[in-house]
Every structure is written in structure tokens, then in C-alpha cells.
XYZ file of N, CA, C and O in Angstrom:
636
model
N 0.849 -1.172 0.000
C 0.000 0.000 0.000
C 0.894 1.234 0.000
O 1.709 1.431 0.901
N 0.724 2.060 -1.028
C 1.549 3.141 -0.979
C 1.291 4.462 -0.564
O 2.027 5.430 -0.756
N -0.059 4.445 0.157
C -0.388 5.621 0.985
C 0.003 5.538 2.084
O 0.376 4.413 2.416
N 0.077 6.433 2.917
C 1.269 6.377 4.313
C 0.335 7.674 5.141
O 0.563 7.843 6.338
N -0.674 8.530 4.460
C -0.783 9.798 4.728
C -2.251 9.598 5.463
O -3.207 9.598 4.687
N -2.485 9.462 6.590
C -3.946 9.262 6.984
C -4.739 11.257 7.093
O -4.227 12.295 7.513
N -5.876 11.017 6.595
C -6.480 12.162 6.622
C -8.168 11.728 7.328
O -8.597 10.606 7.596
N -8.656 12.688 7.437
C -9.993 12.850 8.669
C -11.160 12.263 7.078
O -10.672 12.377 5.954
N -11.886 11.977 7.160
C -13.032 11.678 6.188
C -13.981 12.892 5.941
O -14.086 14.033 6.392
N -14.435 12.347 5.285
C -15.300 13.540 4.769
C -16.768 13.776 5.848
O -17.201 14.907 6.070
N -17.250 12.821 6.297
C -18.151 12.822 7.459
C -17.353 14.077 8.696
O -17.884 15.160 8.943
N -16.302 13.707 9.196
C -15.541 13.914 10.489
C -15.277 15.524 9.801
O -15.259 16.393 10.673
N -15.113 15.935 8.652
C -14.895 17.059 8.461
C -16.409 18.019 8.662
O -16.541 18.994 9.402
N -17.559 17.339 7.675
C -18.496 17.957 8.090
C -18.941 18.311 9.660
O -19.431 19.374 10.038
N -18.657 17.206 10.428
C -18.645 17.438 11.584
C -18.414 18.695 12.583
O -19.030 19.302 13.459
N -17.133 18.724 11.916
C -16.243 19.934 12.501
C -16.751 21.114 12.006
O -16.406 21.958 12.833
N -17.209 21.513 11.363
C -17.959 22.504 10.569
C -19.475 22.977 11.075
O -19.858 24.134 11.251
N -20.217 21.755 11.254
C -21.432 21.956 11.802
C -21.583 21.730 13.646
O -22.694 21.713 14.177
N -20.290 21.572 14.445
C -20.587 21.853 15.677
C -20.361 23.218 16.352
O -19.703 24.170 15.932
N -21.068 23.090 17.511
C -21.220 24.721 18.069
C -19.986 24.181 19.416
O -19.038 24.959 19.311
N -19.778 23.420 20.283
C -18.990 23.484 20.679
C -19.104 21.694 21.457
O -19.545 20.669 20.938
N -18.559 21.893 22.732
C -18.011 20.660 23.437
C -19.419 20.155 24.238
O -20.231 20.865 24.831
N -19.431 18.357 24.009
C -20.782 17.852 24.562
C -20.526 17.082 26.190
O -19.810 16.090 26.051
N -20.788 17.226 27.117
C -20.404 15.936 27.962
C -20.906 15.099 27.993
O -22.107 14.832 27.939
N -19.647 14.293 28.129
C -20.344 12.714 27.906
C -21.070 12.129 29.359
O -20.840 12.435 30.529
N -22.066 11.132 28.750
C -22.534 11.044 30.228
C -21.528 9.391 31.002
O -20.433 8.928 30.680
N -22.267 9.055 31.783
C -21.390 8.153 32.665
C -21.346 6.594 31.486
O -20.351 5.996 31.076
N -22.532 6.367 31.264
C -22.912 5.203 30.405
C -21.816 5.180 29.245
O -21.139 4.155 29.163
N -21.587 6.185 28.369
C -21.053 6.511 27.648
C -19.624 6.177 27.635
O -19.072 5.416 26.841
N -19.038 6.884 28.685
C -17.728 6.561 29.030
C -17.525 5.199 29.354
O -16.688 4.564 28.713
N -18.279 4.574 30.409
C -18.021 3.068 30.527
C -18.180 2.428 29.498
O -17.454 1.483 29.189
N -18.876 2.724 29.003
C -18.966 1.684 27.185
C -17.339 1.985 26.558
O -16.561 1.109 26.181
N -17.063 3.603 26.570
C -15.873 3.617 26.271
C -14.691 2.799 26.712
O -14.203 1.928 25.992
N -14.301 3.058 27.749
C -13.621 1.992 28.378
C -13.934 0.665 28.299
O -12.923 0.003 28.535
N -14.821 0.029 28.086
C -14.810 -1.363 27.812
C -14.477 -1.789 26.618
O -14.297 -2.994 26.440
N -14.343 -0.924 25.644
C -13.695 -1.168 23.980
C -12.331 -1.422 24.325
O -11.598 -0.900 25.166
N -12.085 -2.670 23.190
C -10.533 -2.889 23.114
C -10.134 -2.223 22.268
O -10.821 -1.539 21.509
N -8.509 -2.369 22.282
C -7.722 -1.609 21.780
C -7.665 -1.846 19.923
O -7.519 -3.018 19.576
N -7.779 -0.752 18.754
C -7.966 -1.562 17.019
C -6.890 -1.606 16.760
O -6.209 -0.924 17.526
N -6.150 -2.287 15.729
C -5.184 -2.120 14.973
C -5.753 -1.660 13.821
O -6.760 -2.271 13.463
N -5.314 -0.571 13.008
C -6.315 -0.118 12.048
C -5.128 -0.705 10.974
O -3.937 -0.688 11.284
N -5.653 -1.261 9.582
C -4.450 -1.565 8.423
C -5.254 -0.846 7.551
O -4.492 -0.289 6.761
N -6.423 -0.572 7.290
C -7.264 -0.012 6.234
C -8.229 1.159 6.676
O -9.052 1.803 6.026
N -7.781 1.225 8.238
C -8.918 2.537 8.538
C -10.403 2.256 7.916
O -10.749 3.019 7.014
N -11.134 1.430 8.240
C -12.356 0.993 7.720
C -13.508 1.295 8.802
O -14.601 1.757 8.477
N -13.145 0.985 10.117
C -13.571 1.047 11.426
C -13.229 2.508 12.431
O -12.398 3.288 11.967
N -13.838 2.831 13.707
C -13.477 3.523 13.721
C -13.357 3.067 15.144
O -14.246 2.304 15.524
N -12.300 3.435 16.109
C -11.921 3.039 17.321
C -12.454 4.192 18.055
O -12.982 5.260 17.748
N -11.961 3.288 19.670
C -12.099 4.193 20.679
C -12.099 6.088 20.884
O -12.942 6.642 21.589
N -11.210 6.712 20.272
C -10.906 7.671 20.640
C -11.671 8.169 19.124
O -12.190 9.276 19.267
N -11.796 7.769 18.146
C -12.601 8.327 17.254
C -13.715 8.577 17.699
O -14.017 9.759 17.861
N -14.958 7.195 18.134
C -15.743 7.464 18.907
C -16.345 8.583 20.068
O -17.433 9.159 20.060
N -15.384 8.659 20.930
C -15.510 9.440 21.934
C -15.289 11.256 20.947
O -16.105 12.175 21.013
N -14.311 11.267 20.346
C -14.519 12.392 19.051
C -16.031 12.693 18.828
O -16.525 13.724 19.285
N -16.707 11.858 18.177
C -17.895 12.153 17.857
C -18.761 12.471 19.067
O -19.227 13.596 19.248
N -18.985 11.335 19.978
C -19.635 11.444 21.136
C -19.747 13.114 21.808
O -20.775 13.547 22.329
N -18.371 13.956 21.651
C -17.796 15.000 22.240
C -18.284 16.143 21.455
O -17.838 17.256 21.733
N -19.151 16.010 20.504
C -19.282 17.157 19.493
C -20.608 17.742 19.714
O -21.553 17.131 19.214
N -20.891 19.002 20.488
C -22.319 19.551 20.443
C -22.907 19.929 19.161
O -22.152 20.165 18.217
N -23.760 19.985 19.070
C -24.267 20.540 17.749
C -26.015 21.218 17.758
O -26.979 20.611 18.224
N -26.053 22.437 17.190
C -27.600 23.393 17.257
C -28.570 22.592 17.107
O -28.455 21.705 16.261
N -29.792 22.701 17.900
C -30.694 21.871 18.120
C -31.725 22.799 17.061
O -32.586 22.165 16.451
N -31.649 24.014 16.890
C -32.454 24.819 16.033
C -32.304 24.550 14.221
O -33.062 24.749 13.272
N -30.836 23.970 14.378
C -30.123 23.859 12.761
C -30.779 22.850 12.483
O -30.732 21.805 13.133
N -31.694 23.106 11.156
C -32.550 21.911 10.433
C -31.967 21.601 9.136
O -32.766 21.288 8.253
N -30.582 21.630 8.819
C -29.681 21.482 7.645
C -29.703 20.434 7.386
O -30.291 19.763 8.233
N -29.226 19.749 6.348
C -29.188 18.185 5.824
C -27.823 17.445 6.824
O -27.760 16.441 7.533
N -26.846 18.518 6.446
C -25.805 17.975 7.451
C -25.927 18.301 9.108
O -25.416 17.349 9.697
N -26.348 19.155 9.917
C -26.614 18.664 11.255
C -27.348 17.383 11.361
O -26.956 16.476 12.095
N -28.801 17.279 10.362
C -29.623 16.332 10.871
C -28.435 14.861 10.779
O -28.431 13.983 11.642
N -27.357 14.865 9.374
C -26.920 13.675 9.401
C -26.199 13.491 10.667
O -26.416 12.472 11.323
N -24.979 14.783 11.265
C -24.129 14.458 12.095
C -24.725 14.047 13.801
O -24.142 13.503 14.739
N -26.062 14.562 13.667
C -27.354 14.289 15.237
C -27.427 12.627 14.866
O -26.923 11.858 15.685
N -27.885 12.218 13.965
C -27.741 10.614 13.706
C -27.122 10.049 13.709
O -27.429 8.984 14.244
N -25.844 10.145 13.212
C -24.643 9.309 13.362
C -24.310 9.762 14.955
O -24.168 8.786 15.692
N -24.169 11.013 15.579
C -23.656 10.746 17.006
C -24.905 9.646 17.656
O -24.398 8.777 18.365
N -25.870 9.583 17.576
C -27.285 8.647 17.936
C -26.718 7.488 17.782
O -26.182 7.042 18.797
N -26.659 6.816 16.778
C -25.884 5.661 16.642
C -24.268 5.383 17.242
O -23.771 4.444 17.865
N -23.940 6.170 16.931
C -22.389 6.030 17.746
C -22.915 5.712 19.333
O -22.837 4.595 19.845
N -23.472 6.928 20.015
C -24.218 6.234 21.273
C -24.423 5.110 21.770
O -23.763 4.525 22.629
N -26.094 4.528 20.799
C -26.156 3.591 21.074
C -25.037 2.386 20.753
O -24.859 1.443 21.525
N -24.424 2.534 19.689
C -23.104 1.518 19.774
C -22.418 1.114 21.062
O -22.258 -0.005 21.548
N -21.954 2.646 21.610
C -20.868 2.571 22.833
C -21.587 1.843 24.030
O -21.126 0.943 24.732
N -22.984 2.520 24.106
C -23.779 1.973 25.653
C -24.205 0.261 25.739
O -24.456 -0.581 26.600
N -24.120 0.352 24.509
C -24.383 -1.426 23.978
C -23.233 -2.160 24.296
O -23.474 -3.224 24.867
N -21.850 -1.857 24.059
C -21.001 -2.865 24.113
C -20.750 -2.779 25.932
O -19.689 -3.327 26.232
N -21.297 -2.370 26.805
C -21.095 -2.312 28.379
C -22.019 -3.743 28.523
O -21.608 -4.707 29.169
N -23.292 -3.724 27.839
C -24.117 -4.871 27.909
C -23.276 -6.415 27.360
O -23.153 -7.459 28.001
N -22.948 -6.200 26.421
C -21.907 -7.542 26.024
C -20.938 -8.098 26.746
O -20.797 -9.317 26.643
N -19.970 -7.269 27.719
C -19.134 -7.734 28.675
C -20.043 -8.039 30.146
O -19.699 -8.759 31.084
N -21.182 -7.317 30.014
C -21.386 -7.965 31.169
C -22.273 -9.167 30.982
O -21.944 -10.223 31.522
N -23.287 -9.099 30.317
C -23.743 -10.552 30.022
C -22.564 -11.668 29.716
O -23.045 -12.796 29.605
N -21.455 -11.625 29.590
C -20.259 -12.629 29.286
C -20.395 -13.197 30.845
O -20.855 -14.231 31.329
N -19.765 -12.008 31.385
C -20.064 -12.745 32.771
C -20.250 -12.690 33.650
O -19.562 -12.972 34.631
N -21.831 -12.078 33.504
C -22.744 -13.304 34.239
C -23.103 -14.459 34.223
O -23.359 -15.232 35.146
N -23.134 -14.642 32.552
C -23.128 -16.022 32.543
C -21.810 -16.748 32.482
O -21.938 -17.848 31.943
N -20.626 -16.481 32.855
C -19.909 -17.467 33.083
C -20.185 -17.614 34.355
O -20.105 -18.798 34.681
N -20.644 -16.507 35.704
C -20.587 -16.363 36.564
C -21.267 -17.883 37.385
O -21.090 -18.653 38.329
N -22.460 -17.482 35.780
C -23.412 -18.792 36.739
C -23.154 -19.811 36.398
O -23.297 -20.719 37.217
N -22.623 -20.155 34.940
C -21.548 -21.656 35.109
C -20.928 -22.169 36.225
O -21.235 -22.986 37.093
N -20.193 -21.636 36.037
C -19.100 -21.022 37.513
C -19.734 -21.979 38.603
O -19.388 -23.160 38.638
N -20.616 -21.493 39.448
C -21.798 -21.940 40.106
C -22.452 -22.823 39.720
O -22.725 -23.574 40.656
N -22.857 -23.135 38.808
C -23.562 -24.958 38.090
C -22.469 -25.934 38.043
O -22.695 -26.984 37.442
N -21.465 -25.776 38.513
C -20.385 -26.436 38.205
C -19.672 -26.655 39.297
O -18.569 -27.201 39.277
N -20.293 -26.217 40.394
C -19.323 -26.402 41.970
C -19.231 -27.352 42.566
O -18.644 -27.332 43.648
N -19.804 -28.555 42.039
C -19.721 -29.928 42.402
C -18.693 -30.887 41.446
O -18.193 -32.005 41.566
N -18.669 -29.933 40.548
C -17.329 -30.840 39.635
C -15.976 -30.378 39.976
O -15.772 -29.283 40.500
N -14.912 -31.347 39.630
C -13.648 -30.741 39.359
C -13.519 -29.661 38.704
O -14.433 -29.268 37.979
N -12.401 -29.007 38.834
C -12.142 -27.274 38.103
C -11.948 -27.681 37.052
O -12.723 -27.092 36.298
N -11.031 -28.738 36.229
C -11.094 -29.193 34.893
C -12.312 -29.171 34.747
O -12.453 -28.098 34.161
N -13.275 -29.583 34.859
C -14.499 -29.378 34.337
C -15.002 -28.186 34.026
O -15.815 -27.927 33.139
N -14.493 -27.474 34.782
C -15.143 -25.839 34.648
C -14.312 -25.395 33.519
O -14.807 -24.969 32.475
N -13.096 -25.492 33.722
C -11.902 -25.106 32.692
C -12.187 -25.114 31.366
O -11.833 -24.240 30.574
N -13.200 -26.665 30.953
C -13.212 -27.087 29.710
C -14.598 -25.736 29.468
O -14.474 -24.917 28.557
N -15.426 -25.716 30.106
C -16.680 -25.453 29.407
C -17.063 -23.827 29.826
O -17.733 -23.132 29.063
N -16.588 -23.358 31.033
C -16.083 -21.753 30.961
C -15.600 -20.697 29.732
O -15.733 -19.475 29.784
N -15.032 -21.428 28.661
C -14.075 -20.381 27.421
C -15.516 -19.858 26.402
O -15.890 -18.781 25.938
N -16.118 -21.521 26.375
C -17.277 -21.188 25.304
C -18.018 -20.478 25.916
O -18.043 -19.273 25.666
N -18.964 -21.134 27.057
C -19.756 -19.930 27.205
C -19.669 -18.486 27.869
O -20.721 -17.896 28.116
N -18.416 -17.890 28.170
C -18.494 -16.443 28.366
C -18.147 -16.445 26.570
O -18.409 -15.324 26.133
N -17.711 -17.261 25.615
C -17.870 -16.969 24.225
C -19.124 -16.332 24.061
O -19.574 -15.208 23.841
N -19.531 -17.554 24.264
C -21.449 -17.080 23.567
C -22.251 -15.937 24.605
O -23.323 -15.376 24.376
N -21.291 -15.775 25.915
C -22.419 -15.125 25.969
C -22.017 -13.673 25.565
O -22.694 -12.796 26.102
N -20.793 -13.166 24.505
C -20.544 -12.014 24.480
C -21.980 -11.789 23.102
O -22.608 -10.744 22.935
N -22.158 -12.982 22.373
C -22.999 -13.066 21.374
C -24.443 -12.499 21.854
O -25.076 -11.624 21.262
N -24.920 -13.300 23.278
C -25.941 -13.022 23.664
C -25.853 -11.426 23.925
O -26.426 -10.608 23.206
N -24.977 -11.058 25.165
C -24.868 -10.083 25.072
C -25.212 -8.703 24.404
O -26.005 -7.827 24.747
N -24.435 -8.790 23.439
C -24.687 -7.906 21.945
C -25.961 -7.827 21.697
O -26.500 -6.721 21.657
N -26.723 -9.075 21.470
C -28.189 -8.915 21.635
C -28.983 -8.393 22.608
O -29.884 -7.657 22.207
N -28.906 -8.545 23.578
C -29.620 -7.725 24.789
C -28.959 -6.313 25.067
O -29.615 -5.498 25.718
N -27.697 -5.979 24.610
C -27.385 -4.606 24.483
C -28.014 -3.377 23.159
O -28.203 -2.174 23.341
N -28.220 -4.121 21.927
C -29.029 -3.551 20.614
C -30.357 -3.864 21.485
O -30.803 -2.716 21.483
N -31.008 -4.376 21.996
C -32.651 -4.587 22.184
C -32.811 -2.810 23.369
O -33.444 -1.792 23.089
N -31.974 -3.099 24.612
C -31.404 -2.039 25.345
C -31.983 -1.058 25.116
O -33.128 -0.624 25.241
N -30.375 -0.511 24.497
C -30.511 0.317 23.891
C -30.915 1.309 22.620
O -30.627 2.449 22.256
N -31.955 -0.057 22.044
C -32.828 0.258 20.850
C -31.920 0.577 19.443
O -32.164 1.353 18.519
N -31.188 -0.010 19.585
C -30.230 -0.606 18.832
C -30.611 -1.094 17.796
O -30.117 -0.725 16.731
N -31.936 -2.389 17.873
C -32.380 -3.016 16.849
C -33.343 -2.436 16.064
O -33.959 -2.957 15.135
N -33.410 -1.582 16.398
C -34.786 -0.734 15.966
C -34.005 1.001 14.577
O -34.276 1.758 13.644
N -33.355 0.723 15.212
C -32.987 1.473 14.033
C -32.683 1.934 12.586
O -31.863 1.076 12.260
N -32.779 2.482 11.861
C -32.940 2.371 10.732
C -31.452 1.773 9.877
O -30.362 2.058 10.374
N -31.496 1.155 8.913
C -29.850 0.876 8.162
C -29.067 2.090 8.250
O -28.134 2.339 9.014
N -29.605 2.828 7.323
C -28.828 4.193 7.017
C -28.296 5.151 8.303
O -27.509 6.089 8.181
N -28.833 4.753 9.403
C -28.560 5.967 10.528
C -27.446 4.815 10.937
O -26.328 5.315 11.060
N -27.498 2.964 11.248
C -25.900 2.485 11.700
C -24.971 2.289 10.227
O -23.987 1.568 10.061
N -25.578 3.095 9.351
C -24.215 2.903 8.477
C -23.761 4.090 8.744
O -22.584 4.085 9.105
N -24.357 5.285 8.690
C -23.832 6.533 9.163
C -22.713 6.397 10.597
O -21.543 6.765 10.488
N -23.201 5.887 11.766
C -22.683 5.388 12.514
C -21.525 4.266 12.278
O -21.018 3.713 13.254
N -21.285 4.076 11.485
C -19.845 3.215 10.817
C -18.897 3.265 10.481
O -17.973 2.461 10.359
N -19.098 4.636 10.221
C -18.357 5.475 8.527
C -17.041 5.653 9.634
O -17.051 5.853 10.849
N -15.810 5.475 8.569
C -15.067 5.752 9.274
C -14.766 7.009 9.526
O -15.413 7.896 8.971
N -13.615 7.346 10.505
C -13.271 8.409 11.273
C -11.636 9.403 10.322
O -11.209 10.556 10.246
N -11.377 8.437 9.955
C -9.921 8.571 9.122
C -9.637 7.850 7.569
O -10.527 7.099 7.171
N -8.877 7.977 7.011
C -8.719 7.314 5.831
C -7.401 7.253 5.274
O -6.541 7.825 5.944
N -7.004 6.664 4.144
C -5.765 6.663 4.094
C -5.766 8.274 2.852
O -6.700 8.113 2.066
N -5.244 9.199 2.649
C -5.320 9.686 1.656
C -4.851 9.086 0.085
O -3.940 8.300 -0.175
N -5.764 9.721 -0.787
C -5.867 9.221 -2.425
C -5.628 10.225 -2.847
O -6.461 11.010 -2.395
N -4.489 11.053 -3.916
C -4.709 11.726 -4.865
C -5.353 11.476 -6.391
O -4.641 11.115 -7.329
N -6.804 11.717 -6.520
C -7.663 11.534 -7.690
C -7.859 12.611 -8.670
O -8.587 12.431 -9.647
């Protein structure tokens, strides 16, 4: 790959353009933050932690009925619900390993050992699901979590 030059996207620019100033984040927010792992980005496709919280951080006029506020009010909406959702996935993991854990106190720890990995697996799956139901996650339209997708950075192209 012979681009080397990362630049902000074209979303993240409008952004910057259509905010009035700094948002606080609330508590939910941040803990979702912190529970994100760390990306390795190779294609900048995704957008990590600190991109996130970027958006999360951006006030914007509640009076401005422009095409671009309404998009950048939706995509922070979705970014939201993204972040408050993934707090639900680690913890449904484990609880339910928790209660394995506990269904299992009559066996040897090998026993627990073997069957502990999968299900805090599955339950990050479950999880995810009861975090989109949540936080109404599932209910949302395509276009507002693709907006919510878009990445944060890119590699630059001269076209």
C-alpha cells in the first residue's frame, strides 16, 4: 500500500464545521468507552475508541434543520447507542460465566476449565443482543448504523 498519509473523512470534516462546541459525555457513555478494546487499524475501515468518543464530544444546534446537522445528530445517535451497547456484552459474558461457575461447583475445576471459554464466548454473542434490544439498537434504521460506521480517518488518495 503506498499511501502512508492518513487524513480525517469527509463525514468527520463535516462534523467539525457543523458543531457549536463541546458535549459531555454522560457516565454510560464513558463506561462503554472503556470497555472497547484496543484496534489495529491496516485499512482505517472502522473507527476506534478515541474516534468514537470524538464524535460522542461534538455539540451541535438543536435549532439547525440542515441536511448535514440532521446527518451528524444521527450518526452521534448511533455512535451512542453503539458505545452503551457494548457495556451490555461484557457484562452478560459474565454473568453467565458467573453462573456456570456456580452450576459447576460440584465438579472438578477441569471441568469448569473445559466449558467456561465457550460460554463467556457465547455469551458475548448473547450479550450484543440484549445490548441492541437495550438500547434500541435493533430498531434502528440501516442508514442511521451505516452513518454510525463510517469511518473516522482514511488513508489519503490523490484523484
Amino acid at each position: 500500500m503506498a499511501a502512508t498519509l492518513v487524513v480525517p473523512s469527509d463525514v468527520t470534516i463535516m462534523e467539525e464545521k457543523t458543531k457549536i462546541g463541546k458535549r459531555k459525555l454522560g457516565i454510560m457513555e464513558k463506561v462503554g468507552l472503556l470497555t472497547m478494546l484496543p484496534m489495529l487499524h491496516i485499512h482505517y475501515s472502522k473507527m476506534d475508541k478515541y474516534d468514537m468518543k470524538a464524535v460522542l464530544s461534538k455539540k451541535y444546534d438543536e435549532d439547525d434543520t440542515s441536511n448535514a446537522a440532521d446527518i451528524c445528530r444521527r450518526r452521534q445517535e448511533s455512535v451512542r447507542k453503539s458505545v452503551i451497547s457494548n457495556i451490555f456484552m461484557w457484562d452478560t459474558a459474565w454473568v453467565m460465566t458467573g453462573f456456570a461457575w456456580w452450576s459447576f461447583r460440584r465438579y472438578n475445576y477441569q471441568s469448569r476449565l473445559v466449558a467456561l471459554p465457550f460460554i463467556f464466548y457465547g455469551g458475548t454473542f448473547v450479550g450484543r443482543a440484549i445490548g441492541d434490544i437495550v438500547t434500541g439498537r435493533n430498531a434502528e434504521f440501516a442508514r442511521d448504523r451505516f452513518l454510525g460506521a463510517l469511518p473516522a480517518k482514511s488513508y489519503y488518495a490523490a484523484e
